[in-house]
Amino acid sequence: MGPGIKADKQPASPHTGFEIPDNLEFVGLELDLPVGFRRLRWAFLNSDSEFLREALYKTEAKYENITSGIWSKHNEHIGLPDSVDTEDFIGAEREGSYLMPKSAFVNANMSYETQYIVEYNDYCFCLKKKSLNPDAPFGSTFVAWTQYLVINTGNDSCRLYCSVEAEFP
């Protein structure tokens, strides 16, 4: 997940007027994590991090043939604790794909994912993902959305909300 970051030991609070992004339709996970916010942000968002690919996609979800592109803008800075204007990171996109394993309901099939940075500051980051599964039964009739919303609770901890919804275009 990367080394600890000294600033994560400090208390955290939002800047005046900041509003946390809304969750998607169904919140499936709400969890306090004993890991620093900036450290987790690096693990989730930095293109050099293997955390999502190795820990989540490969190990937990058993995905194969995992590809992940780079961010459409500011790729060299996203996730790093440096002093660039992070407002410009909002709206950045990256694409990837993976082979989902066979289940009781569907054969193994490819998923094509686009990730979007919805919010990015030292109090909150929000990553929203659009997944398309055209080879799954009825897979071309809907879009699966997943959102990870992470709030900095200070003192080397943060709160993760994972929410999902389906879109029928």
PDB file of C-alpha atoms in Angstrom, residues 98-161:
ATOM      1  CA  TYR A  98     -10.287  -7.395 -16.777  1.00  0.00           C
ATOM      2  CA  LEU A  99     -11.635 -10.913 -17.236  1.00  0.00           C
ATOM      3  CA  MET A 100     -14.252 -11.702 -14.618  1.00  0.00           C
ATOM      4  CA  PRO A 101     -14.304 -15.378 -13.539  1.00  0.00           C
ATOM      5  CA  LYS A 102     -17.096 -17.774 -14.326  1.00  0.00           C
ATOM      6  CA  SER A 103     -19.849 -17.832 -11.709  1.00  0.00           C
ATOM      7  CA  ALA A 104     -23.024 -19.827 -11.120  1.00  0.00           C
ATOM      8  CA  PHE A 105     -24.886 -17.331 -13.331  1.00  0.00           C
ATOM      9  CA  VAL A 106     -22.500 -16.341 -16.147  1.00  0.00           C
ATOM     10  CA  ASN A 107     -19.465 -17.590 -18.028  1.00  0.00           C
ATOM     11  CA  ALA A 108     -16.156 -15.769 -17.646  1.00  0.00           C
ATOM     12  CA  ASN A 109     -16.484 -12.428 -19.428  1.00  0.00           C
ATOM     13  CA  MET A 110     -14.586  -9.217 -20.028  1.00  0.00           C
ATOM     14  CA  SER A 111     -15.425  -6.060 -18.148  1.00  0.00           C
ATOM     15  CA  TYR A 112     -14.418  -2.676 -19.543  1.00  0.00           C
ATOM     16  CA  GLU A 113     -14.063   0.011 -16.924  1.00  0.00           C
ATOM     17  CA  THR A 114     -13.715   3.784 -16.950  1.00  0.00           C
ATOM     18  CA  GLN A 115     -12.725   5.470 -13.690  1.00  0.00           C
ATOM     19  CA  TYR A 116     -13.493   9.118 -12.919  1.00  0.00           C
ATOM     20  CA  ILE A 117     -12.132  11.339 -10.162  1.00  0.00           C
ATOM     21  CA  VAL A 118     -15.218  13.072  -8.747  1.00  0.00           C
ATOM     22  CA  GLU A 119     -13.571  14.770  -5.749  1.00  0.00           C
ATOM     23  CA  TYR A 120      -9.954  15.207  -4.692  1.00  0.00           C
ATOM     24  CA  ASN A 121      -8.661  17.194  -1.737  1.00  0.00           C
ATOM     25  CA  ASP A 122      -6.977  16.521   1.616  1.00  0.00           C
ATOM     26  CA  TYR A 123     -10.302  15.758   3.314  1.00  0.00           C
ATOM     27  CA  CYS A 124     -12.041  13.578   0.749  1.00  0.00           C
ATOM     28  CA  PHE A 125     -11.501  11.717  -2.478  1.00  0.00           C
ATOM     29  CA  CYS A 126     -14.173  10.093  -4.589  1.00  0.00           C
ATOM     30  CA  LEU A 127     -13.541   7.569  -7.358  1.00  0.00           C
ATOM     31  CA  LYS A 128     -16.496   6.608  -9.553  1.00  0.00           C
ATOM     32  CA  LYS A 129     -16.279   3.651 -11.933  1.00  0.00           C
ATOM     33  CA  LYS A 130     -18.414   2.746 -14.942  1.00  0.00           C
ATOM     34  CA  SER A 131     -18.291  -0.936 -15.919  1.00  0.00           C
ATOM     35  CA  LEU A 132     -19.537  -2.392 -19.190  1.00  0.00           C
ATOM     36  CA  ASN A 133     -19.919  -6.144 -19.641  1.00  0.00           C
ATOM     37  CA  PRO A 134     -21.110  -6.660 -23.228  1.00  0.00           C
ATOM     38  CA  ASP A 135     -20.456 -10.437 -23.202  1.00  0.00           C
ATOM     39  CA  ALA A 136     -22.565 -11.129 -20.106  1.00  0.00           C
ATOM     40  CA  PRO A 137     -26.241 -12.025 -20.647  1.00  0.00           C
ATOM     41  CA  PHE A 138     -28.096  -8.731 -21.138  1.00  0.00           C
ATOM     42  CA  GLY A 139     -24.758  -7.005 -20.464  1.00  0.00           C
ATOM     43  CA  SER A 140     -25.316  -4.505 -23.261  1.00  0.00           C
ATOM     44  CA  THR A 141     -28.587  -3.318 -21.673  1.00  0.00           C
ATOM     45  CA  PHE A 142     -27.122  -1.724 -18.538  1.00  0.00           C
ATOM     46  CA  VAL A 143     -24.159   0.109 -17.068  1.00  0.00           C
ATOM     47  CA  ALA A 144     -22.876  -0.831 -13.607  1.00  0.00           C
ATOM     48  CA  TRP A 145     -21.657   2.110 -11.515  1.00  0.00           C
ATOM     49  CA  THR A 146     -19.470   1.748  -8.409  1.00  0.00           C
ATOM     50  CA  GLN A 147     -18.240   4.583  -6.234  1.00  0.00           C
ATOM     51  CA  TYR A 148     -15.555   4.678  -3.562  1.00  0.00           C
ATOM     52  CA  LEU A 149     -15.872   7.704  -1.284  1.00  0.00           C
ATOM     53  CA  VAL A 150     -13.098   8.102   1.296  1.00  0.00           C
ATOM     54  CA  ILE A 151     -13.221  10.677   4.105  1.00  0.00           C
ATOM     55  CA  ASN A 152     -10.137  11.714   6.077  1.00  0.00           C
ATOM     56  CA  THR A 153     -10.969  11.221   9.772  1.00  0.00           C
ATOM     57  CA  GLY A 154      -7.431  12.156  10.847  1.00  0.00           C
ATOM     58  CA  ASN A 155      -4.937  10.411  13.112  1.00  0.00           C
ATOM     59  CA  ASP A 156      -3.975   7.749  10.533  1.00  0.00           C
ATOM     60  CA  SER A 157      -7.567   6.707   9.834  1.00  0.00           C
ATOM     61  CA  CYS A 158     -10.294   7.230   7.270  1.00  0.00           C
ATOM     62  CA  ARG A 159     -13.850   6.131   6.463  1.00  0.00           C
ATOM     63  CA  LEU A 160     -14.722   4.286   3.237  1.00  0.00           C
ATOM     64  CA  TYR A 161     -18.171   4.238   1.652  1.00  0.00           C
TER      65      TYR A 161
END
